[in-house]
XYZ file of C-alpha atoms in Angstrom:
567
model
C 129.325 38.748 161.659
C 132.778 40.551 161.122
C 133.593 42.575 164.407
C 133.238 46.145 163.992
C 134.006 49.330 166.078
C 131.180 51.826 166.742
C 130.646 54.584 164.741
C 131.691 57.032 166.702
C 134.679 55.384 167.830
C 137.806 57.354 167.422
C 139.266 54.938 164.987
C 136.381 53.838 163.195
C 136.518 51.216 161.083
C 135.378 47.564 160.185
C 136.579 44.620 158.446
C 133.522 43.874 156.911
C 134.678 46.126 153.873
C 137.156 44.218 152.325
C 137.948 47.167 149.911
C 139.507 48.913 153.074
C 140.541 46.209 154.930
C 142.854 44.077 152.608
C 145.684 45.128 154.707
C 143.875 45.695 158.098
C 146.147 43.691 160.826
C 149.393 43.030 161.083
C 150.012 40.479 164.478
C 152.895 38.822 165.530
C 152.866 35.282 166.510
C 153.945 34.701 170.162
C 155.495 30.876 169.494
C 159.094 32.149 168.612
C 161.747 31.665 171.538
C 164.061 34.055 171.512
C 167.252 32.793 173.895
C 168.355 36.446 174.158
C 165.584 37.596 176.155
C 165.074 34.204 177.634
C 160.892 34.852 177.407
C 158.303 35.311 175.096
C 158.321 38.736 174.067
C 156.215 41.444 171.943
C 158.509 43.058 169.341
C 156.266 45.953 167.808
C 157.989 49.361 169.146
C 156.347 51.669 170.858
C 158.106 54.924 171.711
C 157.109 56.105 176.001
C 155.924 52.078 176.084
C 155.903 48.594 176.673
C 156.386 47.030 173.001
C 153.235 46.194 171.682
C 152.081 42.805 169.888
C 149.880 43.298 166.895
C 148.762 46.440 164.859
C 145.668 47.125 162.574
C 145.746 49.431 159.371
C 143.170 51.323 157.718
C 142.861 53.974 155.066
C 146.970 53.892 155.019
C 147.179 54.696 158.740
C 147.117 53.013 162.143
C 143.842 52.034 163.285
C 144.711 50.031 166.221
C 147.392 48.666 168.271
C 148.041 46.479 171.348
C 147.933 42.831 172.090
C 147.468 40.403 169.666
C 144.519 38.338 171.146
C 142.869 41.675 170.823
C 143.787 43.281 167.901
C 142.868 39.646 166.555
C 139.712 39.711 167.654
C 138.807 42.622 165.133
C 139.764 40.480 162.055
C 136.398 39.514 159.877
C 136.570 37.066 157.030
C 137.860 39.745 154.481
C 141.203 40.640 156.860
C 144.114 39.603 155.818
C 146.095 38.802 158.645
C 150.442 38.576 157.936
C 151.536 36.548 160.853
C 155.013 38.146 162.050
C 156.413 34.943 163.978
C 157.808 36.723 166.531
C 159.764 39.600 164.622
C 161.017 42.769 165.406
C 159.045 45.511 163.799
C 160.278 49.301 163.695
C 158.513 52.616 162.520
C 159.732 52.772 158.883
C 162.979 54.581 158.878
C 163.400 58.217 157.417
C 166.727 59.205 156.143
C 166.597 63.098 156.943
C 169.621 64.306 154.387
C 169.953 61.677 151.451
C 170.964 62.471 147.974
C 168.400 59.976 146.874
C 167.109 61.999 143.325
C 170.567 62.282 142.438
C 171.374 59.009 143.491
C 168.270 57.441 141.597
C 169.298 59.115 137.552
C 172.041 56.983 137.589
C 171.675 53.996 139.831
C 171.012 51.189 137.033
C 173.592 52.664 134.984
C 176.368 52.237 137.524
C 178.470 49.914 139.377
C 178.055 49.801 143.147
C 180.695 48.598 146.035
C 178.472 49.617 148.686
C 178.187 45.993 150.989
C 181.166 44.050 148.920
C 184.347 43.890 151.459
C 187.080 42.225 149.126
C 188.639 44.506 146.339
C 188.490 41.146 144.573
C 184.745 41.246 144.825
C 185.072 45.174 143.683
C 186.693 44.515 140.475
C 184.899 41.450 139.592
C 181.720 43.665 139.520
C 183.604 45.702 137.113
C 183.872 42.790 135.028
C 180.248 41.534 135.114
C 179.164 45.142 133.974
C 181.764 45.190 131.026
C 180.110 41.789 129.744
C 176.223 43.338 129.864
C 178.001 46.998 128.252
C 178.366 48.062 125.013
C 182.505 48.204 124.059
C 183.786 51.520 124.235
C 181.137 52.573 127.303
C 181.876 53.787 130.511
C 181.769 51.575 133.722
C 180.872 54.271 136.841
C 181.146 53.721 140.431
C 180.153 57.079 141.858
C 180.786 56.845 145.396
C 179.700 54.786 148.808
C 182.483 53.028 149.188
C 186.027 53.467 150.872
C 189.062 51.178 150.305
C 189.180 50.464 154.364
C 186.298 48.305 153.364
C 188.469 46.097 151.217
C 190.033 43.277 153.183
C 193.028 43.807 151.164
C 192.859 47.721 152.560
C 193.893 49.417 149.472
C 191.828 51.083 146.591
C 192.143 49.573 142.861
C 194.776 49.954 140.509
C 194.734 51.607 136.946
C 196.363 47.902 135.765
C 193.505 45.922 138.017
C 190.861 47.928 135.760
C 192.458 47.416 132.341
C 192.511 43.664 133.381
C 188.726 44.015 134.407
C 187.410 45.823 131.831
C 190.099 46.106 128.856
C 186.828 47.225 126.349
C 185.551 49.785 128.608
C 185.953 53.702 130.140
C 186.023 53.159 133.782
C 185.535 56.114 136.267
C 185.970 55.052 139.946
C 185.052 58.344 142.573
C 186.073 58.059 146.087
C 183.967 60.123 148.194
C 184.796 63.468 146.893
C 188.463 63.557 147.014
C 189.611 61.553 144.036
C 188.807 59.691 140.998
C 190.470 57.158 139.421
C 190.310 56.837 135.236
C 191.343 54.113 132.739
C 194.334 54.588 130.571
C 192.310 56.532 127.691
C 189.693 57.786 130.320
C 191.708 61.121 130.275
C 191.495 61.764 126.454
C 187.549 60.313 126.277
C 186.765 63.327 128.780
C 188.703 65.701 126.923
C 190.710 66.868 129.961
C 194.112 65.778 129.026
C 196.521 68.547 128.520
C 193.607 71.228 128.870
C 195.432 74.156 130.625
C 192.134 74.533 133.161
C 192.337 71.171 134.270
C 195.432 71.356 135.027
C 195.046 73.454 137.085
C 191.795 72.263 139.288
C 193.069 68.476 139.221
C 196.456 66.724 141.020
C 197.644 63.934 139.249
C 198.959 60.776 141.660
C 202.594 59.811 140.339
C 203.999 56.507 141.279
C 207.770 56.639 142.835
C 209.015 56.404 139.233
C 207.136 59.427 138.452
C 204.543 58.117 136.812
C 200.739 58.858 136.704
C 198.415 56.048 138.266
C 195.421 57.008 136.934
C 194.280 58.629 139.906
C 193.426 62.598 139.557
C 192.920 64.221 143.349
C 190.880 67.999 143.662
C 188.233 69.784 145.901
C 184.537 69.003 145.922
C 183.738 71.102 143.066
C 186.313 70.177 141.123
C 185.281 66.073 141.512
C 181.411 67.296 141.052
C 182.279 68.775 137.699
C 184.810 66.239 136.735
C 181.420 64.036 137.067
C 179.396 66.104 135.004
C 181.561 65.265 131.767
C 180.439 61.371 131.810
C 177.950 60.985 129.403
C 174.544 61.183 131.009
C 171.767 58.556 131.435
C 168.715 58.675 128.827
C 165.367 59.852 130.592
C 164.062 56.499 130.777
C 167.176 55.315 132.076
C 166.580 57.999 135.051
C 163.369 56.599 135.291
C 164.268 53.017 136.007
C 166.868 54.102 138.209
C 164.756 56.221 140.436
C 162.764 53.206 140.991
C 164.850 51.030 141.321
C 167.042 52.995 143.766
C 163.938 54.139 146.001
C 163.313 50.110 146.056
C 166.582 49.357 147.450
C 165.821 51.747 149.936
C 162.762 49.810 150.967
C 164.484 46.880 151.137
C 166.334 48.538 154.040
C 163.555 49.518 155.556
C 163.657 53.377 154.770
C 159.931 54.829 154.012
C 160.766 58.420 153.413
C 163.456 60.671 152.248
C 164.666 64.435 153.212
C 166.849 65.488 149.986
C 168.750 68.352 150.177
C 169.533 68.997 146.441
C 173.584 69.514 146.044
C 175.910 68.889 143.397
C 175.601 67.069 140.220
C 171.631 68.174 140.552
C 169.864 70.592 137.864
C 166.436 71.683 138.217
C 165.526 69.732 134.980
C 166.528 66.516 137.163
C 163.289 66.459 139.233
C 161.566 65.429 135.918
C 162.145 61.914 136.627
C 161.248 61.759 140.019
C 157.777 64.180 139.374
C 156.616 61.612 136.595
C 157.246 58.436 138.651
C 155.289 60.591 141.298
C 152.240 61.476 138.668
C 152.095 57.388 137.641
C 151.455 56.629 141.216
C 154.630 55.230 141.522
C 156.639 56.469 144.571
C 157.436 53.774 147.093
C 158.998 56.172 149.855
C 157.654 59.700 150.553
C 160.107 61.973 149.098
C 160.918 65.438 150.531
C 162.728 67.660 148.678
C 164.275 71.137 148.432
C 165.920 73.473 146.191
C 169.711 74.383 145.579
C 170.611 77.514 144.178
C 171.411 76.632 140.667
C 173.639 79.682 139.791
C 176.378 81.488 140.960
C 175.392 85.521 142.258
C 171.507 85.312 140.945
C 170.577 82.837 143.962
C 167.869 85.020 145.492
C 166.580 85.706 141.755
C 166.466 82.004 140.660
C 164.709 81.355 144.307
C 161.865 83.758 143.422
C 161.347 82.294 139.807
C 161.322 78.842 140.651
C 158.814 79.326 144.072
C 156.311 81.467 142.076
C 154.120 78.242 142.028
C 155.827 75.959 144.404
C 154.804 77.575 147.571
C 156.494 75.927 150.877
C 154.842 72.677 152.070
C 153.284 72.248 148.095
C 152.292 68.213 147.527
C 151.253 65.550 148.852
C 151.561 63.002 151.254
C 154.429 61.367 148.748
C 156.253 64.114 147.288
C 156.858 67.557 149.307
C 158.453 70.623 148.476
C 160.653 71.008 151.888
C 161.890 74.407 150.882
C 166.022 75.742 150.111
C 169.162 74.486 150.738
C 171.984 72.774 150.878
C 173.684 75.156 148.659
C 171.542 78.053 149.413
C 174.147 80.385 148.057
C 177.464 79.847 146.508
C 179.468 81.979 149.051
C 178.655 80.109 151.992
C 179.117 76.611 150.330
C 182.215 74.548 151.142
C 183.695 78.024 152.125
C 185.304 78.331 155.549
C 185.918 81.941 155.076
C 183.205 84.126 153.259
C 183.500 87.585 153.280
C 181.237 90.047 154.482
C 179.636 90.560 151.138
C 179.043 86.943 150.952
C 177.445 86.811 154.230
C 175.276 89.451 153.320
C 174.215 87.906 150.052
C 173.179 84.882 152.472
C 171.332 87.439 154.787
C 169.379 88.823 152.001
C 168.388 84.796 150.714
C 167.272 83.948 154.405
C 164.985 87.506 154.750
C 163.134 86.375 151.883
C 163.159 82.966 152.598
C 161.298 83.927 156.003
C 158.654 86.451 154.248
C 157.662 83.079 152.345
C 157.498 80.830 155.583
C 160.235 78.761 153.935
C 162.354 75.804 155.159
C 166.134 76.201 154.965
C 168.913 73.312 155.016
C 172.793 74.532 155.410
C 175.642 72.261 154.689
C 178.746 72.882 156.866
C 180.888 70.739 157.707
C 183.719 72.137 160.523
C 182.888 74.243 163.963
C 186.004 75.989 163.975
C 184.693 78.145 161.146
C 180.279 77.464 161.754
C 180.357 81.115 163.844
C 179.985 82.618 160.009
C 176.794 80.928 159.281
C 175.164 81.573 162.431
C 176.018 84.791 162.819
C 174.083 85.495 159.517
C 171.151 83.241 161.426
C 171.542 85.158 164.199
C 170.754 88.302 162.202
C 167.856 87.035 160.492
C 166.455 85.460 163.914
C 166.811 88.512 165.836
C 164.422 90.677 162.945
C 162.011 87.618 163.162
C 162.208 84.773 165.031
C 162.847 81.526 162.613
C 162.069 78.672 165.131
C 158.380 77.975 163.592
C 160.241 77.280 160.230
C 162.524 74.550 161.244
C 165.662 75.621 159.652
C 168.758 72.704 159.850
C 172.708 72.314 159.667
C 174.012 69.369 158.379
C 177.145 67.528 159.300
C 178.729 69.614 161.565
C 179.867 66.349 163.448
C 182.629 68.248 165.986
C 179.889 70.391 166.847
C 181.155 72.698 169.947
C 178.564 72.836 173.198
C 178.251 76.407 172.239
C 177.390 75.810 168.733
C 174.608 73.301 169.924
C 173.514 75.682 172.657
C 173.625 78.876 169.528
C 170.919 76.412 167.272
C 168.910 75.160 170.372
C 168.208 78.880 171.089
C 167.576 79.738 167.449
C 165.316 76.516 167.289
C 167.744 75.098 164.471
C 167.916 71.337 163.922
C 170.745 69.020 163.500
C 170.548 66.872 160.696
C 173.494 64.069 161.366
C 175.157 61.289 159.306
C 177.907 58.745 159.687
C 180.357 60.168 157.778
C 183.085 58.874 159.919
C 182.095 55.466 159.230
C 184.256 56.096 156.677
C 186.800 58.767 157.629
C 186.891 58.785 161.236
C 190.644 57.340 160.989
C 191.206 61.034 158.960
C 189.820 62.858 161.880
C 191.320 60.710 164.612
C 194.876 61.891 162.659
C 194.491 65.408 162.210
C 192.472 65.942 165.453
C 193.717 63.287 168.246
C 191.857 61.239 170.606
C 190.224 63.614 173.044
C 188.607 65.395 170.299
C 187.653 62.140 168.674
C 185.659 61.475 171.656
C 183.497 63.657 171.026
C 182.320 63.624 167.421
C 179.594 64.052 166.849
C 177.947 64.951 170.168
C 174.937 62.886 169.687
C 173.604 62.568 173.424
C 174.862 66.154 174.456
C 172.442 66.993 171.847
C 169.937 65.163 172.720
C 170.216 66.569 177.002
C 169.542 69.441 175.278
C 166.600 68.608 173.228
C 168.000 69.701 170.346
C 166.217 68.429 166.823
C 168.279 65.543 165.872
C 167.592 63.707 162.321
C 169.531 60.819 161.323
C 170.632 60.066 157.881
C 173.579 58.953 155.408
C 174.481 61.579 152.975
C 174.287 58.525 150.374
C 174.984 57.873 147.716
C 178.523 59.634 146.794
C 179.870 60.061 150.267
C 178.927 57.008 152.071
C 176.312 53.962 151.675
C 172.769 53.781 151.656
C 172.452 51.294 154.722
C 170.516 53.420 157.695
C 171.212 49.994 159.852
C 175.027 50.707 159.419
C 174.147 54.299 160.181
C 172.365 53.152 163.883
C 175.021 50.740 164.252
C 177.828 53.705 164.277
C 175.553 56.126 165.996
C 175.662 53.203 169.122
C 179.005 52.543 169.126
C 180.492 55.143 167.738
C 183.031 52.627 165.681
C 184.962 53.207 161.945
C 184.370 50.765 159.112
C 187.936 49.678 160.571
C 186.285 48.935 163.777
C 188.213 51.560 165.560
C 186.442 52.750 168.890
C 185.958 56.653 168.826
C 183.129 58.263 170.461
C 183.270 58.114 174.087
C 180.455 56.384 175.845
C 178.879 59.533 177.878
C 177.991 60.331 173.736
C 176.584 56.752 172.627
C 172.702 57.059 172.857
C 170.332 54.118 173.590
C 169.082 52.138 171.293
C 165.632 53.771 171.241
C 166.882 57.038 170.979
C 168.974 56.303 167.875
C 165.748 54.773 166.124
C 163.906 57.915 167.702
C 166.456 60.134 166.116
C 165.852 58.260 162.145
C 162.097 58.490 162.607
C 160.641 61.174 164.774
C 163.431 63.015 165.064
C 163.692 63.103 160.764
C 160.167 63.531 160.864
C 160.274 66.729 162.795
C 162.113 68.578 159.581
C 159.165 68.545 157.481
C 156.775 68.904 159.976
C 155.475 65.054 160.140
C 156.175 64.378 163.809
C 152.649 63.831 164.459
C 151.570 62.143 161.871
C 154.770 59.676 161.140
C 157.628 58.210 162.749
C 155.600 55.868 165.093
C 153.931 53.271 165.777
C 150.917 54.910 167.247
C 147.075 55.022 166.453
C 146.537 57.605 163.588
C 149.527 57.542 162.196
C 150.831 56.814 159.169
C 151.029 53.210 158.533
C 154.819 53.518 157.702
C 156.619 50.256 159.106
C 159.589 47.910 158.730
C 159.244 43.890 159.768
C 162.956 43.547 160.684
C 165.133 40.259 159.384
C 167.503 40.527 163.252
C 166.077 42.086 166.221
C 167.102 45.434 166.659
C 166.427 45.842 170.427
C 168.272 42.947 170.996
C 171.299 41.141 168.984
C 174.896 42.943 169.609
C 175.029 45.950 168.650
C 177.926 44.986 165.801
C 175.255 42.826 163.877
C 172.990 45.590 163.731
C 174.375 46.731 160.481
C 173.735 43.557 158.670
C 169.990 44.075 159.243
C 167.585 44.525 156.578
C 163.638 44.610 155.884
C 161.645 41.511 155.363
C 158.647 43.304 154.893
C 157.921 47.734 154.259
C 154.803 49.163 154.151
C 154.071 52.721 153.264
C 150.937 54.325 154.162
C 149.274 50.379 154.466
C 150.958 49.210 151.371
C 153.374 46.841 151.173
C 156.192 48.270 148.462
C 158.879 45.449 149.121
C 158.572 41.961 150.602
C 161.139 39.206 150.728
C 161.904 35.680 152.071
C 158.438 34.642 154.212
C 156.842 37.094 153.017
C 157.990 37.840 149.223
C 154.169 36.621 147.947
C 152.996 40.039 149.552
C 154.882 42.424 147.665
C 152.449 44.638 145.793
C 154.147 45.642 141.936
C 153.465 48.298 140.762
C 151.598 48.619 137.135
């Protein structure tokens, strides 16, 4: 007979039912060596324990976990047990402020750079695309990428794209400072000699005086410049959402916080809803609302939340409730005025009336005492800790500023943006302030909501391993040391804080983020040992194996037979 647990056991369950036990066990085989640790070791992380050797799964969630001669001895002839050889496996990763809807419209209709570390590499991508593409289309590269990560430490040339792709538009963003155009790219957009352009756009002259193709302007400025590139067909969007939340697995990510932003219409969720409806979703997506007009920001959040109440889905896909942009005045603006502040006070009241989540995007202390003196208001009327409210970026945050949200019960939602422009920072700010972005374990004495995450796909890569790589030591793309070491967390608490600590912004700490009996069966089986190779090959890590809620929804090398497609 097939072992069995009693019925009323707390996690209930038998493998006698192979309907609900196809993917019952998960247990790692104890016969790997690893010359690191110099002993046979269990590699299943527990958070508050000893690492644990085998895991059961149920119904999508955690039935058991422990020792594998144990957990073995639950397996009936219907189990299917995935021997791990000895790897490292990790709660599946949640990237807690990801433009990953945005990211997904366009993602098969694009060129990426985001692991290639030759500009040679760069451009030849370029020219693979313009061979698939029709003549006369336009080759993107929207972002995740900086030229530091070019061996030859430069970005590409107007000349180096002609050669590449002499058929094709080519539109090359970095970050969100500049783009870089074709020769004709100009006239297809229709922004040459437009008088309004002009205006919102720099153009890069070589030391002859001549343009280089490279056009320089603020964030809204780049965002629209964007918005004039002809736009993917639906079922282009389609493929690229899946695709793009696929990649994702393949990193080991399992969920998603997205915080709306730029380039984003409220049409744009289509896409994402009907991949949802199919049963399609790989990664549980939460997402929440920008403002989508200028000055009618608390109207447009009443019309659209007549029917999408805060917390409305499922499991999958969550409404998370407003932000980044929750209004206009207070986005990307270091100095609001009063009547802009109140406009933000006025969002926020009715925000709380409707027990909604709020995400704020801000990106410099100097100037953050404007937001939270708005918070401030709203807390003192009625106390916003129960709603989980965040600030993202923020990475010089001050010890006051972190001791202002801690006592407001605001989160921190943090990303490795100086991965890529720490260098910047280290210029305009100097060393002793360098030290100290962002203060990840001051925030962390002070039990402050942390959530990891990226900011992908515009402003930096998708990779959360290169993301827990930085957060340990602290180091550009350029390998330049910044952070001091009194602000380097462990190990554990940098997985804690891109699990649990994402987790905690939608509410999910207790049911996700861990390995743990009852939770979600959300996991990673890792291709390097996180716990233990140096920390600078951390960010070459990737998943072998992710499961999501007990299915697997990518599978490679070993274990590629496993992957369950989607029909």
């Amino acid at each position: 007979m097939s072992p069995e647990l009693a019925d009323d056991d707390p996690k209930k369950w038998t493998y006698s039912d192979h309907a609900r036990a196809k993917h019952a066990i998960l247990h790692t085989y104890l016969g790997a060596w690893f010359p690191i640790l110099g002993r046979w070791h269990p590699k299943l992380v527990v958070y508050d324990g000893a690492p644990a050797q085998a895991l059961a799964v149920r119904d999508g969630r955690i039935a058991a976990i422990g020792d594998s001669p144990g957990i073995s001895a639950l397996a009936g002839p219907s189990t299917r047990v995935i021997d791990l050889s000895g790897r490292t496996v990790i709660p599946g990763l949640i990237d807690s402020h990801i433009h990953a809807i945005r990211a997904g419209l366009s993602y098969t209709t694009e060129v990426h750079w985001f692991d290639v570390r030759t500009l040679k590499e760069a451009l030849a991508r370029i020219r693979a695309a313009a061979k698939t593409a029709p003549r006369g289309s336009w080759l993107v590269v929207a972002g995740g990428w900086t030229d530091r990560q070019f061996r030859e430490d430069r970005p590409p040339t107007q000349a180096e794209l002609a050669a590449a792709a002499p058929d094709h538009h080519v539109y090359i963003q970095l970050l969100y400072i500049k783009v870089l155009l074709d020769a004709g790219g100009a006239d297809a957009l229709g922004i040459a000699g437009n008088s309004e352009w002009a205006a919102r756009l720099t153009i890069e002259r070589d030391r002859d005086g001549k343009p280089t193709g490279w056009l320089s302007g603020d964030n809204r400025a780049i965002s629209d410049l964007f918005n004039l590139l002809p736009r993917p067909t639906f079922a282009q969007k389609l493929e690229g959402t899946r695709a793009f939340f696929r990649t994702l697995n393949a990193m080991g990510i399992t969920g998603v916080s997205d915080p709306g932003g730029y380039n984003l219409e409220i049409p744009d969720y289509q896409p994402l809803f009907q991949v949802w409806r199919e049963h399609g979703l790989t990664l549980r997506v939460r997402y929440s609302l920008s403002a989508p007009r200028r000055d009618r920001e608390l109207e447009d959040f009443k019309e659209l939340t007549q029917v999408l109440p805060m917390g409305f889905g499922d499991d999958w896909l969550r409404f998370n409730g407003i932000g980044e942009n929750v209004t206009w005045g207070l986005y990307n603006n270091d100095n609001p005025s009063d009547a802009q502040k109140e406009q933000l006070y006025e969002v926020l009241r009715w925000a709380v009336s409707r027990g909604m989540t709020a995400t704020f995007h801000w990106h410099n202390d100097r100037p953050v005492h404007h937001l939270l003196e708005v918070l401030a208001r709203v807390n003192a009327e009625t106390p916003i800790a129960k709603l989980r409210w965040s600030v993202a970026h923020l990475n010089d945050a001050s010890p006051e500023t972190l001791k202002r949200l801690k006592a407001m019960g605001v989160g921190w939602l943090v990303q490795n943006a100086f991965y890529f422009r720490g260098e910047a920072f280290l210029g305009q700010r100097g060393a002793d302030a360098a030290r100290l972005v962002p203060p990840l374990a001051s925030a962390l004495r002070l039990k402050l909501p942390v959530g990891g995450g990226t900011d992908a796909h515009r402003v930096m890569a998708p990779n959360p391993f290169v993301s827990l790589q930085w957060m340990l030591d602290g180091k550009t793309i350029s390998a330049v040391a910044m952070r001091a070491p009194e602000e380097l967390p462990t190990r554990i608490e940098a997985l804690r804080l891109y699990t649990q600590g994402s987790a905690w912004f939608s509410f999910e700490e207790s049911s996700r983020g861990a390995l743990a009996v009852g939770q979600l069966a959300d996991l990673a089986v890792l291709s390097r040992d996180y716990l233990g190779v140096p920390i600078e090959q951390i960010g070459g890590t990737v998943s072998l194996l992710t499961m999501v809620g007990g299915r697997i929804v990518y599978a490679d090398g070993p274990y590629a037979a496993l992957e369950e497609k989607q029909h």
